[in-house]
Short mmCIF file of N, CA and C in Angstrom, two decimals:
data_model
loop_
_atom_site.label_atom_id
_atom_site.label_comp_id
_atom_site.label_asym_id
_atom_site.label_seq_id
_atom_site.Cartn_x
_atom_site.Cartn_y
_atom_site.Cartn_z
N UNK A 1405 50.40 169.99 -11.80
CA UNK A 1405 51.31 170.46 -10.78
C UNK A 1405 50.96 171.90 -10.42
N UNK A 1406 50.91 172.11 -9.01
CA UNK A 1406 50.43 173.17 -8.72
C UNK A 1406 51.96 174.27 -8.53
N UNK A 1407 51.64 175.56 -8.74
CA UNK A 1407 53.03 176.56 -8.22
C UNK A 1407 52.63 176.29 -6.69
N UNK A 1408 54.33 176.74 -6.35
CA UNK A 1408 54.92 176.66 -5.07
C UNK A 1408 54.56 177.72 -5.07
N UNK A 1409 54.15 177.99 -3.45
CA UNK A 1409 54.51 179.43 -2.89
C UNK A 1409 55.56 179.25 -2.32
N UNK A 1410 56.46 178.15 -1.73
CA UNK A 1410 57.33 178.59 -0.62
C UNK A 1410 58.79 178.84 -1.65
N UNK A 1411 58.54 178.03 -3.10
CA UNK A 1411 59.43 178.37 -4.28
C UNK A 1411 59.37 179.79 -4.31
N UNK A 1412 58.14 180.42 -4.66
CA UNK A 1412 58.09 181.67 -5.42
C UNK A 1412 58.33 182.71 -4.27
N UNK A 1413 58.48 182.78 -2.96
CA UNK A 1413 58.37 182.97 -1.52
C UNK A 1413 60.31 183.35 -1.59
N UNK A 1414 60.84 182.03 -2.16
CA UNK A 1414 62.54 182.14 -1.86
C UNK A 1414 63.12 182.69 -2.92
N UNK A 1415 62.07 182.62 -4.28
CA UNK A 1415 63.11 183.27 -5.44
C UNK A 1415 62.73 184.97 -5.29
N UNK A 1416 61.39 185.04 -4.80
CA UNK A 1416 61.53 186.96 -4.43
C UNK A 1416 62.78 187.16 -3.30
N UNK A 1417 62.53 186.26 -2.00
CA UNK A 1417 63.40 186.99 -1.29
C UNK A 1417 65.24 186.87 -1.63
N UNK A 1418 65.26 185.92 -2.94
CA UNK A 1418 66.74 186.13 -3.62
C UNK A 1418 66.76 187.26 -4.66
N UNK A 1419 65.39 187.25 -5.06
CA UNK A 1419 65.90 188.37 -6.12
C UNK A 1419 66.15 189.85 -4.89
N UNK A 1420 65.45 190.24 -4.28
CA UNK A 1420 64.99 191.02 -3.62
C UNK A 1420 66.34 191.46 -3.18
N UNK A 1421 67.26 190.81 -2.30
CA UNK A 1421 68.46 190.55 -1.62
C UNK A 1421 69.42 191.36 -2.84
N UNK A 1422 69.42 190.49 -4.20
CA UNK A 1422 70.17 190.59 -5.19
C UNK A 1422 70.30 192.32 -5.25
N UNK A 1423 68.86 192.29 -5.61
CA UNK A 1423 68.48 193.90 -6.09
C UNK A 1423 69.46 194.78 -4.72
N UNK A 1424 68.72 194.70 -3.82
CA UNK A 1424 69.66 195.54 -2.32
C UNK A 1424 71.20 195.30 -2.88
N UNK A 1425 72.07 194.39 -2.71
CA UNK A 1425 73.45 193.86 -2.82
C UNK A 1425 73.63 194.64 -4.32
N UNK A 1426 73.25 194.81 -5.32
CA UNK A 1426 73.36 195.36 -6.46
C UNK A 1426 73.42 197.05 -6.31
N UNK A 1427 72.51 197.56 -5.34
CA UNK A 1427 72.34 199.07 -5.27
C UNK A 1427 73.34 199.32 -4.30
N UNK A 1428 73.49 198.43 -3.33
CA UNK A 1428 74.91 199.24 -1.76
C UNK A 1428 75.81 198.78 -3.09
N UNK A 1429 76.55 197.97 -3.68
CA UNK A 1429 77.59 197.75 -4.64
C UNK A 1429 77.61 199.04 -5.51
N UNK A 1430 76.71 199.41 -5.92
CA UNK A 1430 76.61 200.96 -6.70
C UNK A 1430 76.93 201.60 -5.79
N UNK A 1431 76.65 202.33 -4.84
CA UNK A 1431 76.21 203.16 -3.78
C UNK A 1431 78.04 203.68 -3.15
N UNK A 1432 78.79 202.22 -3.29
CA UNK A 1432 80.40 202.52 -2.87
C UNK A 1432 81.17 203.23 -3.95
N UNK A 1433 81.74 204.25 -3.08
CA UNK A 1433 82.69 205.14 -4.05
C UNK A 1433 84.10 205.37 -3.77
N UNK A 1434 84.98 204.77 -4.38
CA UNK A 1434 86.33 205.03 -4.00
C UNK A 1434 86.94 203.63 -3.76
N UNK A 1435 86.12 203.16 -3.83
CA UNK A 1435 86.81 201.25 -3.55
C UNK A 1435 86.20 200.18 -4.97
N UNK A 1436 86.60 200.36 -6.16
CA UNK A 1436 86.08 200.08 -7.44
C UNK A 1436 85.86 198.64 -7.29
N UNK A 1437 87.22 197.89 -6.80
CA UNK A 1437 87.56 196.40 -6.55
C UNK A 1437 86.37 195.59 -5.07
N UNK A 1438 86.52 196.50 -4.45
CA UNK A 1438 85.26 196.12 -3.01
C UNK A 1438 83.78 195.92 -3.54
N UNK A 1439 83.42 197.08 -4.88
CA UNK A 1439 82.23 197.55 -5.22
C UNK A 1439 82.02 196.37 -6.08
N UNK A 1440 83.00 195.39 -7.30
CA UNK A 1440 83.21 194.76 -7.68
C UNK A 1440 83.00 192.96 -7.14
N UNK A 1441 82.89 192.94 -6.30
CA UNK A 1441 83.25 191.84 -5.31
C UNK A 1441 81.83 191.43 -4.63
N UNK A 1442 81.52 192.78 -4.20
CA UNK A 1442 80.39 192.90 -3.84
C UNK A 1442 79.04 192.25 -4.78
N UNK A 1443 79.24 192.92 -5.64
CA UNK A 1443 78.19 192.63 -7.16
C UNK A 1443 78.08 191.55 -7.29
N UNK A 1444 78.97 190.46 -7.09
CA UNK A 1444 79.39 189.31 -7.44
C UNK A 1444 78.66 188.53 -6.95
N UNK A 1445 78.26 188.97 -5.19
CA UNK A 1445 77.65 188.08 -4.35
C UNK A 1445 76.23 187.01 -4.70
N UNK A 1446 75.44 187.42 -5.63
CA UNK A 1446 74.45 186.71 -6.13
C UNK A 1446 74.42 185.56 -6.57
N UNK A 1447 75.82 185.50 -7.37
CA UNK A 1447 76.10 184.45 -8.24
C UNK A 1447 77.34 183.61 -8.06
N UNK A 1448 77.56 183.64 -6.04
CA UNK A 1448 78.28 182.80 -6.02
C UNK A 1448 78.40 181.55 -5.58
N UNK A 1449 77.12 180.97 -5.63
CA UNK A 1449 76.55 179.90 -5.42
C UNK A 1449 76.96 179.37 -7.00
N UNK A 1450 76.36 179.69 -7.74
CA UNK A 1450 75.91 179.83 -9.38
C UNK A 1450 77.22 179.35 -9.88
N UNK A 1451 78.04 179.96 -9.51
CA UNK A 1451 79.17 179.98 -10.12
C UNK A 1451 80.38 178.99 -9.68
N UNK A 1452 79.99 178.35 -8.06
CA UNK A 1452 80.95 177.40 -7.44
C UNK A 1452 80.73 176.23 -8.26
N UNK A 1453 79.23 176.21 -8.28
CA UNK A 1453 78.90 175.27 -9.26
C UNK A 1453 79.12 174.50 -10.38
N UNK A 1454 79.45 175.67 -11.14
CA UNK A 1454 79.52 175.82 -12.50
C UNK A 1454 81.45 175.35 -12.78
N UNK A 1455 81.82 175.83 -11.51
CA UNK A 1455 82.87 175.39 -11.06
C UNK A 1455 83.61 174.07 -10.92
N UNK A 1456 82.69 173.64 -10.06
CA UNK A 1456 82.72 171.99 -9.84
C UNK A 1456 82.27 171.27 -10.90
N UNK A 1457 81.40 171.96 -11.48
CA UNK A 1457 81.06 170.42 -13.13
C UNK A 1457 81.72 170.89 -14.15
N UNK A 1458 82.81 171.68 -14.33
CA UNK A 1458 83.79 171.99 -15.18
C UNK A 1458 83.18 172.81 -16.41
N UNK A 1459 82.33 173.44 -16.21
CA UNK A 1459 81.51 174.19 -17.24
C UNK A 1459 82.28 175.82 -18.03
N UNK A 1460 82.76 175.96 -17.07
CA UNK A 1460 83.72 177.61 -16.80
C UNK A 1460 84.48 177.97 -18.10
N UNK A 1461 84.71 176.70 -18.78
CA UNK A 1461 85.59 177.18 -19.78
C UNK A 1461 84.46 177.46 -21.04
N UNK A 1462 83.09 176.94 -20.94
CA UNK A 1462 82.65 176.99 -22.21
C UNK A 1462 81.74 178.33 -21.81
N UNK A 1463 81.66 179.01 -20.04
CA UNK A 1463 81.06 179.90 -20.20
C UNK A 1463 82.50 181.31 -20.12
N UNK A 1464 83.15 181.26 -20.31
CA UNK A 1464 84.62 181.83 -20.26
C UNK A 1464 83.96 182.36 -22.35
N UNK A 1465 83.37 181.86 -22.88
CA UNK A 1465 83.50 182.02 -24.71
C UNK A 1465 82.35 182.81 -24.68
N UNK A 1466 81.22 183.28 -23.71
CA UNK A 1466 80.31 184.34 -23.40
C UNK A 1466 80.64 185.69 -23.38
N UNK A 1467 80.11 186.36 -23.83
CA UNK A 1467 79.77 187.71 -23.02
C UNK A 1467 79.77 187.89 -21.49
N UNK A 1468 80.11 188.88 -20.75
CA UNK A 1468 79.67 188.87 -19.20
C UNK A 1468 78.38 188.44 -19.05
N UNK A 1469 77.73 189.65 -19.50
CA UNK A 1469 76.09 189.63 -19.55
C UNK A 1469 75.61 188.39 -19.87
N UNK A 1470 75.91 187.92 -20.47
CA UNK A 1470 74.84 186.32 -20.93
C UNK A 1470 75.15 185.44 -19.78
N UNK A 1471 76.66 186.00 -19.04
CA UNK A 1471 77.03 184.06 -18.03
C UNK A 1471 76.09 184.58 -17.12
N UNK A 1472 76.08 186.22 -17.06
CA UNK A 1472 75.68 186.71 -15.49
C UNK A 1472 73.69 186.03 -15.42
N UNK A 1473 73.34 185.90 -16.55
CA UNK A 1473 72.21 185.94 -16.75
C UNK A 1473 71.55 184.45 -16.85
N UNK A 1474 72.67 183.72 -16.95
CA UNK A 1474 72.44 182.11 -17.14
C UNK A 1474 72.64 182.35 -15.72
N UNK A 1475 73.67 182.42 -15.01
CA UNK A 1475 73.88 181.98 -13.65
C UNK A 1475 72.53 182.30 -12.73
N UNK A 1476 72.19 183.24 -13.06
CA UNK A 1476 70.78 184.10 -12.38
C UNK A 1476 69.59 183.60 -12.94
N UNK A 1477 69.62 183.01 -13.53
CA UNK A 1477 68.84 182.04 -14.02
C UNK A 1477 68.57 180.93 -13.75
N UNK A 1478 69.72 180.25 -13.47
CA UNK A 1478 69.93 178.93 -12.96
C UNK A 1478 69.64 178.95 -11.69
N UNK A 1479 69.92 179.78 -10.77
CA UNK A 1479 69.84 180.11 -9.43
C UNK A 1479 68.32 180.32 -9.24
N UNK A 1480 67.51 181.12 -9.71
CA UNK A 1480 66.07 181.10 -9.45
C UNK A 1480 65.54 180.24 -9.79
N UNK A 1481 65.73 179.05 -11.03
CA UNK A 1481 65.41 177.82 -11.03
C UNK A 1481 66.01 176.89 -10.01
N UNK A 1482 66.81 176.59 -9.26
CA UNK A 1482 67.62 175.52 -8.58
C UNK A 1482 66.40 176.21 -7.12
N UNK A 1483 66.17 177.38 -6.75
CA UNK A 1483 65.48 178.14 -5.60
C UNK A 1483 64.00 177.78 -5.87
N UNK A 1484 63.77 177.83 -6.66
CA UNK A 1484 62.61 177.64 -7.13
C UNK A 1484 61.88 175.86 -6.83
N UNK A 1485 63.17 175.24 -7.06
CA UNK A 1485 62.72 173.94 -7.16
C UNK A 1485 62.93 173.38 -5.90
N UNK A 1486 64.46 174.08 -5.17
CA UNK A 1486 64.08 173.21 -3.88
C UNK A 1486 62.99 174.10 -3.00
N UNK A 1487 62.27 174.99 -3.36
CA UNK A 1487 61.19 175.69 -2.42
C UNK A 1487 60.13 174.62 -2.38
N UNK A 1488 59.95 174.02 -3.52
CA UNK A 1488 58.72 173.12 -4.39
C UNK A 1488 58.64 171.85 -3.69
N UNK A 1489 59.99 171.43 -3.55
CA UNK A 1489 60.36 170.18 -2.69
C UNK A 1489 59.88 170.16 -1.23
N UNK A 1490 60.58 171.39 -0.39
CA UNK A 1490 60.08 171.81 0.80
C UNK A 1490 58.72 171.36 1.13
N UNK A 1491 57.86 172.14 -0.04
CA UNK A 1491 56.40 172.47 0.17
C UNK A 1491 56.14 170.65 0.07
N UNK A 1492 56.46 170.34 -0.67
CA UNK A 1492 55.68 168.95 -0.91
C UNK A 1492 56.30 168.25 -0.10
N UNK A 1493 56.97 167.83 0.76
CA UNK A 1493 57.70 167.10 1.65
C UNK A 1493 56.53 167.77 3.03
N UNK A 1494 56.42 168.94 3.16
CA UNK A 1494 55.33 169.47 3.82
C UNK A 1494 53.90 168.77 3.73
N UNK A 1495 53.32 168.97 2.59
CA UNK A 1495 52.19 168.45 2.39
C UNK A 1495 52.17 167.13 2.54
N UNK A 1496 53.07 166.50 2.69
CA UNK A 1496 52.95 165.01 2.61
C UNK A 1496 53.51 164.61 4.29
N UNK A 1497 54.11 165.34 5.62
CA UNK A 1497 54.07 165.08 6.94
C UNK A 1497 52.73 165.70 7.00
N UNK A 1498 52.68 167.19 7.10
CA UNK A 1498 51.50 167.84 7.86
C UNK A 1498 50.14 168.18 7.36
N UNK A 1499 50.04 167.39 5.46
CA UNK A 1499 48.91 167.75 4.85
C UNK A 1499 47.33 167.21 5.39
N UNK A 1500 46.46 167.96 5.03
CA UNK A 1500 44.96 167.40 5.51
C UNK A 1500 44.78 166.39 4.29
N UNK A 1501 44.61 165.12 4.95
CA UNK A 1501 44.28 164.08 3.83
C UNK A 1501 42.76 164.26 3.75
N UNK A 1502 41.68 163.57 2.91
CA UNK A 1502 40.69 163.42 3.26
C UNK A 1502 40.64 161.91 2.97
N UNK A 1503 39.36 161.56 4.08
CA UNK A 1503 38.93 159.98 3.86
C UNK A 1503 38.51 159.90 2.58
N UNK A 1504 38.61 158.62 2.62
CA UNK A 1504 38.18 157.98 1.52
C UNK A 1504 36.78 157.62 1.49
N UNK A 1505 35.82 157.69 0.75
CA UNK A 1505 34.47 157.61 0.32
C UNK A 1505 33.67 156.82 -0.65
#
């Protein structure tokens, strides 16, 4: 199996995003709860999720840091894989076949 680029293509431009959304969330002063909210934004895909398959309570017995890090985790894998899909759903309408010989 070959790496995706259009995977590795969507998990930079999520981390990338993350990183920006992480520094303006620092960057606010005087609104602790806005700055808070903000931060959040990465992992709220991650977390609706985690939501819907009833997982919340066993990551509720974590540390912050470890859910924040599973969720961000999970998220560049789930990005990762449907990039992979993309690409190969690609290669398989618009790929150069070669004849057979």
């Amino acid at each position: 199996m070959r790496a995706s680029k259009t995977g590795a293509a969507l998990v930079a431009v999520y981390m990338a995003l993350s990183v920006a959304i992480w520094v303006y969330a620092a960057s606010i002063s005087g609104d602790p709860k806005g700055a808070y909210v903000i931060a959040q934004l990465p992992f709220m895909f991650a977390h609706a999720a985690a939501l819907e398959m009833e997982i919340l309570p066993i990551l509720d017995r974590l540390p912050d840091i470890v859910v924040i890090c599973i969720l961000f985790a999970i998220t560049i894998l789930v990005l990762y894989v449907f990039g992979w899909v993309i690409g190969w759903i690609g290669h398989l309408l618009f790929g150069r076949h070669r004849p057979a010989q």
